[in-house]
PDB file of C-alpha atoms in Angstrom:
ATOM      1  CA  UNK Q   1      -4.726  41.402  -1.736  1.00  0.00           C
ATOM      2  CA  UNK Q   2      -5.898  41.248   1.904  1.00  0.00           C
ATOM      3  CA  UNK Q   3      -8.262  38.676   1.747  1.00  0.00           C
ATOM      4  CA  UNK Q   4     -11.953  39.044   3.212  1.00  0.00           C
ATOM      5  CA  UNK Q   5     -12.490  40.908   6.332  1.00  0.00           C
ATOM      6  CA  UNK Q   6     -15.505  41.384   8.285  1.00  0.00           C
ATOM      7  CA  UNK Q   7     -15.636  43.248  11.604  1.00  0.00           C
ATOM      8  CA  UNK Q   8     -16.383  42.478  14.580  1.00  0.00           C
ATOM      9  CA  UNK Q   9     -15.298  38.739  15.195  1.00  0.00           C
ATOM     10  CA  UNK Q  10     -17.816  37.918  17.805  1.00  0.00           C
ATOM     11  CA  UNK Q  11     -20.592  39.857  19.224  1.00  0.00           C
ATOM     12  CA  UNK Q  12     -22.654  39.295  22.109  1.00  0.00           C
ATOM     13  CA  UNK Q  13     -26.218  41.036  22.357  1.00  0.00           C
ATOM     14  CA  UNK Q  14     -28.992  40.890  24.386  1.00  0.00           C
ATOM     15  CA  UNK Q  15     -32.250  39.575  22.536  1.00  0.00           C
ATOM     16  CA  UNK Q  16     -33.751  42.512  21.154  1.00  0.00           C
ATOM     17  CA  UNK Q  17     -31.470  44.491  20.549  1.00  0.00           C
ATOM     18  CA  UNK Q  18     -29.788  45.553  16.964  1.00  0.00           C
ATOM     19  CA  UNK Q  19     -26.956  44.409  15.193  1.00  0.00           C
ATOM     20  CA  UNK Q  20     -24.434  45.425  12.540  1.00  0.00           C
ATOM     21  CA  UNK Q  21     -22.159  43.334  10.833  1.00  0.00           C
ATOM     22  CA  UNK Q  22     -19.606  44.594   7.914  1.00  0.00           C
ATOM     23  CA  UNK Q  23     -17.750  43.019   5.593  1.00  0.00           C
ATOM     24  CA  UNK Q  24     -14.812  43.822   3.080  1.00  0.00           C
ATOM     25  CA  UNK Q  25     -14.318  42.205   0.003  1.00  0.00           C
ATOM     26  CA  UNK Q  26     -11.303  41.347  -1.658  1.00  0.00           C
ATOM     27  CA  UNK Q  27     -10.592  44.480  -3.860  1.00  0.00           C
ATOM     28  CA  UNK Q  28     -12.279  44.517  -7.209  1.00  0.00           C
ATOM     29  CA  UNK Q  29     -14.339  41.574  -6.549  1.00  0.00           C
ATOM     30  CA  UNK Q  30     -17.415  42.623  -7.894  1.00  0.00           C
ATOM     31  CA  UNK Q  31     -19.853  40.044  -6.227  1.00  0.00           C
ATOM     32  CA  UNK Q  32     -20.164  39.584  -2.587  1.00  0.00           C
ATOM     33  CA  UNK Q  33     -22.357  37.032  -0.389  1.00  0.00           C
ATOM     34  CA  UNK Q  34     -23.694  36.426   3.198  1.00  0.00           C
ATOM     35  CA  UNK Q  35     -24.343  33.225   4.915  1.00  0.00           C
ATOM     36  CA  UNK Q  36     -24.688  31.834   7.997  1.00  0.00           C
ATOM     37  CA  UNK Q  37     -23.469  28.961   9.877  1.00  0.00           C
ATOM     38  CA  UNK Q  38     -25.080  27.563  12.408  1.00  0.00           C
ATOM     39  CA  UNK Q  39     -23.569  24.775  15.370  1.00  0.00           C
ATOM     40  CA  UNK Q  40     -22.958  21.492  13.258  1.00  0.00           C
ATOM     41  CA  UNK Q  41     -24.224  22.176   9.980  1.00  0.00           C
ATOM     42  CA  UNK Q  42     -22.546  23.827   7.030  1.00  0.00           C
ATOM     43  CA  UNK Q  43     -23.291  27.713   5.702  1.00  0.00           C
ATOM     44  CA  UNK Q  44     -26.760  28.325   4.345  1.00  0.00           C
ATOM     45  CA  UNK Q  45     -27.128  31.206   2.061  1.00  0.00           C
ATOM     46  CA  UNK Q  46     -28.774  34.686   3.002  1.00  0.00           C
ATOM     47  CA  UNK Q  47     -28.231  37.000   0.312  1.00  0.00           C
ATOM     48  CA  UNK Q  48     -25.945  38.254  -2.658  1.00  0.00           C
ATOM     49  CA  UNK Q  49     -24.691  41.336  -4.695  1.00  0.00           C
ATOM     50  CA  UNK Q  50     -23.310  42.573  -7.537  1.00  0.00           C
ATOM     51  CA  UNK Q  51     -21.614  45.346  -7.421  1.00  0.00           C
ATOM     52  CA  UNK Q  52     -24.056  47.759  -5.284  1.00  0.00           C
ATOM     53  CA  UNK Q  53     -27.302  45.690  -6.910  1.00  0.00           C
ATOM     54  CA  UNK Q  54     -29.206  42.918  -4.053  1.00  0.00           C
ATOM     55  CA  UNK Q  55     -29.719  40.153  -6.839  1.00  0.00           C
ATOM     56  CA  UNK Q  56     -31.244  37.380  -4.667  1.00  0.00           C
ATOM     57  CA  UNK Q  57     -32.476  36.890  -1.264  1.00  0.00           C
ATOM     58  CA  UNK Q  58     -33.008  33.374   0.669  1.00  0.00           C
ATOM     59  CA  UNK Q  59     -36.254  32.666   2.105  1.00  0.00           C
ATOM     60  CA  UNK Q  60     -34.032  32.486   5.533  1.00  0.00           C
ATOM     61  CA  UNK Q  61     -33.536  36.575   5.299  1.00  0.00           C
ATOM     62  CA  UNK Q  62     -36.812  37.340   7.270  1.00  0.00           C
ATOM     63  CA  UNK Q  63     -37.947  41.264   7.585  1.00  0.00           C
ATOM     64  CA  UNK Q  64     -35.696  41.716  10.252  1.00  0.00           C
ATOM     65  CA  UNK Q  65     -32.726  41.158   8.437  1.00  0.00           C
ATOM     66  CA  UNK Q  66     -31.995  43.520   5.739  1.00  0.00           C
ATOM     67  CA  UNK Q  67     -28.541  44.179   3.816  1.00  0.00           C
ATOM     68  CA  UNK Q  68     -26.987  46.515   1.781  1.00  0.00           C
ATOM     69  CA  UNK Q  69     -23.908  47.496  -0.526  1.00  0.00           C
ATOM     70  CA  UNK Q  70     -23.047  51.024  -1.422  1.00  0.00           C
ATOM     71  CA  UNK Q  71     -21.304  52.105  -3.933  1.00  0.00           C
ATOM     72  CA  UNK Q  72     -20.463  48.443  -4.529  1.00  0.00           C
ATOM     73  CA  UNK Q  73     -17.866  48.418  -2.134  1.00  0.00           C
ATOM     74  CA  UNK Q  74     -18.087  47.003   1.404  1.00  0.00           C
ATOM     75  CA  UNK Q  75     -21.506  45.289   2.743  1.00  0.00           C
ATOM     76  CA  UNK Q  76     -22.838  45.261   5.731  1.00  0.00           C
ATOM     77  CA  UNK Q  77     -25.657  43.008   6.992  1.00  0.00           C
ATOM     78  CA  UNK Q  78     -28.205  44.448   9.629  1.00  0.00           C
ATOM     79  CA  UNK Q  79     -30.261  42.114  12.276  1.00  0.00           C
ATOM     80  CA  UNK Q  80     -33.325  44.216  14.067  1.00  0.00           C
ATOM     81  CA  UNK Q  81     -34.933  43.042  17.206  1.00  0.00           C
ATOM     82  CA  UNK Q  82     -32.329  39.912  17.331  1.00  0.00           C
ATOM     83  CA  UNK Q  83     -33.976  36.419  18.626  1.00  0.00           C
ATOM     84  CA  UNK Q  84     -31.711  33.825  20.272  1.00  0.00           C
ATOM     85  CA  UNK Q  85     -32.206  31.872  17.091  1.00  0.00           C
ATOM     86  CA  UNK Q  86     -29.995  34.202  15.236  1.00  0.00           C
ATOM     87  CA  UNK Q  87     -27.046  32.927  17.603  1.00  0.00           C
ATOM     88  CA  UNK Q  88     -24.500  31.787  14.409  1.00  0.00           C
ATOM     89  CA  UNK Q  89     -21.383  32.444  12.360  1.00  0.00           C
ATOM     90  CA  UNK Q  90     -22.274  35.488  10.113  1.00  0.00           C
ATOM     91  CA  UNK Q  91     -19.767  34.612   7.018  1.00  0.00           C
ATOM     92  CA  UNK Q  92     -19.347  37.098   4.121  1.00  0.00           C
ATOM     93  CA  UNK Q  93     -17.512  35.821   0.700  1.00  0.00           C
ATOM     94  CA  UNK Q  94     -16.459  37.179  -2.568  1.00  0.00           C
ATOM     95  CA  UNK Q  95     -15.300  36.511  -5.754  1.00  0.00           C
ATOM     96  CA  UNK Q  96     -14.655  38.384  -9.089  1.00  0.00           C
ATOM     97  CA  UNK Q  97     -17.070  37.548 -11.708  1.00  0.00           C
ATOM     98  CA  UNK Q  98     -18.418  33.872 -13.346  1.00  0.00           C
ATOM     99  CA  UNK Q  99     -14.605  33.602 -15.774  1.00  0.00           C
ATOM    100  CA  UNK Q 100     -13.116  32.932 -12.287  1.00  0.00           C
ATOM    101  CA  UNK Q 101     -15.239  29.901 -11.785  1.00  0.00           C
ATOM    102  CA  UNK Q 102     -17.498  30.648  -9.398  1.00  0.00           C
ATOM    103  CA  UNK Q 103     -14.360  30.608  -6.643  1.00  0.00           C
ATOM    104  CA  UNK Q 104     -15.367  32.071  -3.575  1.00  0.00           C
ATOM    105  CA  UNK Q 105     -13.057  34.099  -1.167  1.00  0.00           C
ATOM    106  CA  UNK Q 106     -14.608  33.540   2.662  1.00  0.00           C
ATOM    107  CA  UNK Q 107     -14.388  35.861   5.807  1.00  0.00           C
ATOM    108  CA  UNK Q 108     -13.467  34.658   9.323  1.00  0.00           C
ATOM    109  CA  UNK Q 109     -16.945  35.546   9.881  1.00  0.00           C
ATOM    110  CA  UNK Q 110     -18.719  37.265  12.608  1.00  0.00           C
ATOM    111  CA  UNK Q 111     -20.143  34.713  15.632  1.00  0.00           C
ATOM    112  CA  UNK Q 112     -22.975  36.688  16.679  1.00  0.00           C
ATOM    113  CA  UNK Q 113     -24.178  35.137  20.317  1.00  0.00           C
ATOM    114  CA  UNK Q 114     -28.258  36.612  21.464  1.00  0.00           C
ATOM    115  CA  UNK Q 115     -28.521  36.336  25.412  1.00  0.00           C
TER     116      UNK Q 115
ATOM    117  CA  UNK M   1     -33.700  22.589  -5.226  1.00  0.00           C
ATOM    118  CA  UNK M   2     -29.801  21.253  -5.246  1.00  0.00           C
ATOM    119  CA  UNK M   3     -28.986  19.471  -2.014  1.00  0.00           C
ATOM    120  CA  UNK M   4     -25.855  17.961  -0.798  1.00  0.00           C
ATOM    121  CA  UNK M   5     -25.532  15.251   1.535  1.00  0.00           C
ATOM    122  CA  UNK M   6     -22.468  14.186   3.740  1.00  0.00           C
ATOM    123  CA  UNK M   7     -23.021  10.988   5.322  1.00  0.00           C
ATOM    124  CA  UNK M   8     -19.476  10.555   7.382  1.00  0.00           C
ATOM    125  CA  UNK M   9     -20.183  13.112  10.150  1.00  0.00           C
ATOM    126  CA  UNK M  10     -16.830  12.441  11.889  1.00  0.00           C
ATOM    127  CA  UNK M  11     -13.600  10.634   9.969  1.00  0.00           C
ATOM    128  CA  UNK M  12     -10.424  10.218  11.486  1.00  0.00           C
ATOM    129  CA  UNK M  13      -6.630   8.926  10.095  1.00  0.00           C
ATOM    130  CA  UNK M  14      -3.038   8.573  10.920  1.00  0.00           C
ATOM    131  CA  UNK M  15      -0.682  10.733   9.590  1.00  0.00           C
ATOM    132  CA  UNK M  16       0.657   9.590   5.530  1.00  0.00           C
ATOM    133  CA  UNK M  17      -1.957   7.895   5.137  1.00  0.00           C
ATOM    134  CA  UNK M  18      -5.531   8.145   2.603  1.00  0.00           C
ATOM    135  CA  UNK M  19      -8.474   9.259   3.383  1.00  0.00           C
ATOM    136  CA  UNK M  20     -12.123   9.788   1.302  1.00  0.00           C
ATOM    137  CA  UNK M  21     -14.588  11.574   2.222  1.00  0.00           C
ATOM    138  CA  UNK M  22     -17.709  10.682   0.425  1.00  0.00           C
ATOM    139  CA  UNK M  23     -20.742  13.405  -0.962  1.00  0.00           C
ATOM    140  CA  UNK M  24     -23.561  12.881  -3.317  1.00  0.00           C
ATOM    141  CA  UNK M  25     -25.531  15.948  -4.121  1.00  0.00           C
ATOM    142  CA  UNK M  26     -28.875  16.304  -6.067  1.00  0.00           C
ATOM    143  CA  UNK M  27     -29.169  18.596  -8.606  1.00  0.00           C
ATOM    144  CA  UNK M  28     -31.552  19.509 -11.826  1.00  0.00           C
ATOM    145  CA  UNK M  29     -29.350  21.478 -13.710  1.00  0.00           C
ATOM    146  CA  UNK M  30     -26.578  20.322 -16.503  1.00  0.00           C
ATOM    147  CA  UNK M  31     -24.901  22.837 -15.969  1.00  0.00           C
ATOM    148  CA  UNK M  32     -23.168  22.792 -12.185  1.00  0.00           C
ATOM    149  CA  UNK M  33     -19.479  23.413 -10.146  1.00  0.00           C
ATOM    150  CA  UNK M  34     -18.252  21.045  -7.325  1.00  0.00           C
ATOM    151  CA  UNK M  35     -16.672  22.353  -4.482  1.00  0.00           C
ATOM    152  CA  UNK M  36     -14.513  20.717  -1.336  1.00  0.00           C
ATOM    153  CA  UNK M  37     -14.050  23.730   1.057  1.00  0.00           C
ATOM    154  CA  UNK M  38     -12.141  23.069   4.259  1.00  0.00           C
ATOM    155  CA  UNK M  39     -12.347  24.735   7.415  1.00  0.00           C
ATOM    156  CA  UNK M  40      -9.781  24.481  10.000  1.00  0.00           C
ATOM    157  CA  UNK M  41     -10.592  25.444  13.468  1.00  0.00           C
ATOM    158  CA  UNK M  42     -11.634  28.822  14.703  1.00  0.00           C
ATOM    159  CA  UNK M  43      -9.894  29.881  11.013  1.00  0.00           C
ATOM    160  CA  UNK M  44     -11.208  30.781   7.477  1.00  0.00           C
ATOM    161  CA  UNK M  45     -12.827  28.561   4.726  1.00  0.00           C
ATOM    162  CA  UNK M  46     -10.481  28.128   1.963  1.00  0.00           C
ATOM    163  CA  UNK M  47     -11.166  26.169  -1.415  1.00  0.00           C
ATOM    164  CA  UNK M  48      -9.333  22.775  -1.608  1.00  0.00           C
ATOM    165  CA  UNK M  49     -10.436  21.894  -5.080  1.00  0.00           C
ATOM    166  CA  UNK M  50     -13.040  22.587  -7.655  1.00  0.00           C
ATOM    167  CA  UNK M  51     -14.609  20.358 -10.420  1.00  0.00           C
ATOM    168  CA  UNK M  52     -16.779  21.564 -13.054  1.00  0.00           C
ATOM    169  CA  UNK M  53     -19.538  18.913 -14.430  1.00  0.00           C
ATOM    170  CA  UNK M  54     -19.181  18.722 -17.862  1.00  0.00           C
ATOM    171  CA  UNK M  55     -15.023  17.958 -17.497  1.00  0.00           C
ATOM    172  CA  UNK M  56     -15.101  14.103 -17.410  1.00  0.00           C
ATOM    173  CA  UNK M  57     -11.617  14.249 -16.120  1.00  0.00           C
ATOM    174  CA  UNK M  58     -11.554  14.042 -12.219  1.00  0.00           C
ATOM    175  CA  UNK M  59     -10.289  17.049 -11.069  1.00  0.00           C
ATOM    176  CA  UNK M  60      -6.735  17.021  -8.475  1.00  0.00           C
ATOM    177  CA  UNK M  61      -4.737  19.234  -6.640  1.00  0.00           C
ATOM    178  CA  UNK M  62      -1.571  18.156  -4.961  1.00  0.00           C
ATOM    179  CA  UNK M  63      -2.135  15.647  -2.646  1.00  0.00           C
ATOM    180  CA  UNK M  64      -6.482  16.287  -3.304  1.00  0.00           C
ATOM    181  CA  UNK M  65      -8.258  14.802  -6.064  1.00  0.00           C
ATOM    182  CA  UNK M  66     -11.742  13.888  -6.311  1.00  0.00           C
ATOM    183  CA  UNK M  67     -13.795  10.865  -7.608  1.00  0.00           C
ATOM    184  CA  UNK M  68     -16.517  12.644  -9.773  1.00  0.00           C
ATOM    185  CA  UNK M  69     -19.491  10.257 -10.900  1.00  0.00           C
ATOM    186  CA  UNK M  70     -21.369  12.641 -12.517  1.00  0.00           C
ATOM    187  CA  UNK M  71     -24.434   9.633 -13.250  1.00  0.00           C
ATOM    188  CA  UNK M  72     -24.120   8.549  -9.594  1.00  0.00           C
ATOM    189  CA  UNK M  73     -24.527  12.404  -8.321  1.00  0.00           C
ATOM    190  CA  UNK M  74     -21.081  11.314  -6.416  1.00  0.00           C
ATOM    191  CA  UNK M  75     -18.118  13.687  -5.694  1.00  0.00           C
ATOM    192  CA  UNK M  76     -15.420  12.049  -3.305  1.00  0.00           C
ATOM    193  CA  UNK M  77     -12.646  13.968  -1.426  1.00  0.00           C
ATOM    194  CA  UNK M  78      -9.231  12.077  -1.580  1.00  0.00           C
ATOM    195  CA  UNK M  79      -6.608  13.398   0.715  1.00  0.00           C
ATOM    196  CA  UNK M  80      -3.200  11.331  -0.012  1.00  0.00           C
ATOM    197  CA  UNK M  81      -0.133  11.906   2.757  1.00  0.00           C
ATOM    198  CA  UNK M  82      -2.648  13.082   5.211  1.00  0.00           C
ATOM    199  CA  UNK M  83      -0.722  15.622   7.404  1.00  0.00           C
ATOM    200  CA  UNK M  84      -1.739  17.200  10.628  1.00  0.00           C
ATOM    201  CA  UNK M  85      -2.866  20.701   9.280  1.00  0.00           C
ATOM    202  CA  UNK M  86      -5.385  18.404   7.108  1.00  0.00           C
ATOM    203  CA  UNK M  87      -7.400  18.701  10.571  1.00  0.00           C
ATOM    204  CA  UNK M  88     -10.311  20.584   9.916  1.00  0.00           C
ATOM    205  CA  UNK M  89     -13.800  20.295   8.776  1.00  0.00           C
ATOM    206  CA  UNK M  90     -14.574  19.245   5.061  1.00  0.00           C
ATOM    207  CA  UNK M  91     -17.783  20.814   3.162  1.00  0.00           C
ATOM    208  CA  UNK M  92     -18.812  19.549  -0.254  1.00  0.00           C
ATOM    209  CA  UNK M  93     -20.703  21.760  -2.170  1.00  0.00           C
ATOM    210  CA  UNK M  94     -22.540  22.552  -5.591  1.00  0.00           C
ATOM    211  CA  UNK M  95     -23.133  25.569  -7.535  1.00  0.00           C
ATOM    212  CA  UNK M  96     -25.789  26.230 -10.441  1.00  0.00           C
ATOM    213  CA  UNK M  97     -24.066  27.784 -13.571  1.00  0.00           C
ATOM    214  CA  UNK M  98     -26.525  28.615 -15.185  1.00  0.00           C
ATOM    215  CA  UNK M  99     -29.185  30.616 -12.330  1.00  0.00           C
ATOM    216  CA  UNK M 100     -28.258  31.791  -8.827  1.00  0.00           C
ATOM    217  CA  UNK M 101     -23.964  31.646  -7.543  1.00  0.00           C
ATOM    218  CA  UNK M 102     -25.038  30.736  -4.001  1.00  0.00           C
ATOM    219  CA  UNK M 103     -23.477  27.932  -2.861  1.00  0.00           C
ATOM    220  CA  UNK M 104     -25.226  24.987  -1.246  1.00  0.00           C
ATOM    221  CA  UNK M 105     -23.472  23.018   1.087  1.00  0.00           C
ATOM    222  CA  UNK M 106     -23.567  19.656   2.789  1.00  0.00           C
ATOM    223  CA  UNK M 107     -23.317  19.479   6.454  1.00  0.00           C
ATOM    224  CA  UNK M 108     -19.451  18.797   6.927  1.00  0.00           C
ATOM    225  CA  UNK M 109     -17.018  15.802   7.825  1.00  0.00           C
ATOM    226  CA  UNK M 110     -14.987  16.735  10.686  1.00  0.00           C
ATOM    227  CA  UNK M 111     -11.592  15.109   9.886  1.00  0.00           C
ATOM    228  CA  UNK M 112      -9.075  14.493  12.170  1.00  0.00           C
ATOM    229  CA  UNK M 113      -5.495  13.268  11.509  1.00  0.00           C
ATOM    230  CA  UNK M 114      -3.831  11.397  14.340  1.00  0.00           C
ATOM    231  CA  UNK M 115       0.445  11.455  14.784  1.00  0.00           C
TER     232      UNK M 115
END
């Protein structure tokens, strides 16, 4: 068990441009979640599989955000034409299934910086 | 909508000593999870200690236990022999059973423990 991963750590784009975060999940953990984290305030909720199915969306995830899960595995979370507003902590977590009490396994997340 | 609200932005304490950090969350489902998450600097989120609503019995974990008040909507970090890798920041947060696992956090205490 190697924990959550999510690559890169930081990235630094110019506005406009695209971006393309991944994350890991612990093996075998069949649900996996994305929030963000901005300066001073605790991780809001953007989205969340199971297994390779999208099962709920926050009203936060605007058009230009779109993610995706194949084959259930890994996810990775896609930003189009990026805004300095999406400047945060990208944080990806996952846990098994609702018998393990809801505990969540977090990332180190990915600090995404728009110039 | 659930909402969680930490009204100690910034806490501080000497080392072996108590600390509580205070959250009250709103919430229209009987069915729910309570969550302290810590987050050390520039590391990973980890779960200090879980309580789920219908256990009357406050929940603890080693030096951690919690002050659940399930009628006052009150769930209180207590952190007993405070030690220097207590220094992080502290998010409460709830959890629907019975609809969507996302998380929904409060906005964080930043806790510091002084030598």
């Amino acid at each position: 068990d190697t924990g959550v991963s999510q690559d890169p750590r930081h990235k630094i784009t110019k506005r406009g441009q695209n971006v393309t975060f991944r994350c890991d999940p612990i093996s075998e953990h069949n649900r996996l979640y994305w929030y963000r984290q901005t300066l001073g305030q605790g991780p809001e909720f953007l989205t969340y599989f199971q297994n390779e199915a999208q099962l709920e969306k926050s009203r936060l995830l605007s058009d230009r955000f779109s993610a995706e899960r194949p084959k259930g595995s890994f996810s990775t979370l896609e930003i189009q034409r990026t805004e300095q507003g999406d400047s945060a902590m990208y944080l990806c977590a996952s846990s098994w299934d609702r018998l393990a009490a809801y505990e969540q396994y977090f990332g180190p997340g990915t600090r995404l910086t728009v110039t | 909508a659930q909402t969680v609200t930490q009204s100690q932005p910034e806490m501080s304490v000497q080392e072996a000593e108590t600390v509580t950090l205070s959250c009250t969350y709103d919430t229209s489902e009987s069915n729910y999870y309570l969550f302290w998450y810590k987050q050390p600097p520039s590391r990973q989120m980890i779960l200090v200690i879980r309580q789920e609503a219908y256990k009357q019995q406050n929940a603890t974990e080693n030096r951690f236990s919690v002050n659940f008040q399930k009628a006052a909507k009150s769930f209180s970090l207590k952190i007993s022999d405070s030690q220097l890798g207590d220094t992080a920041m502290y998010f409460c947060a709830t959890l629907d059973q019975g609809g969507s696992e996302k998380l929904v956090f409060g906005k964080g205490t930043k806790l510091t423990v002084n030598p």
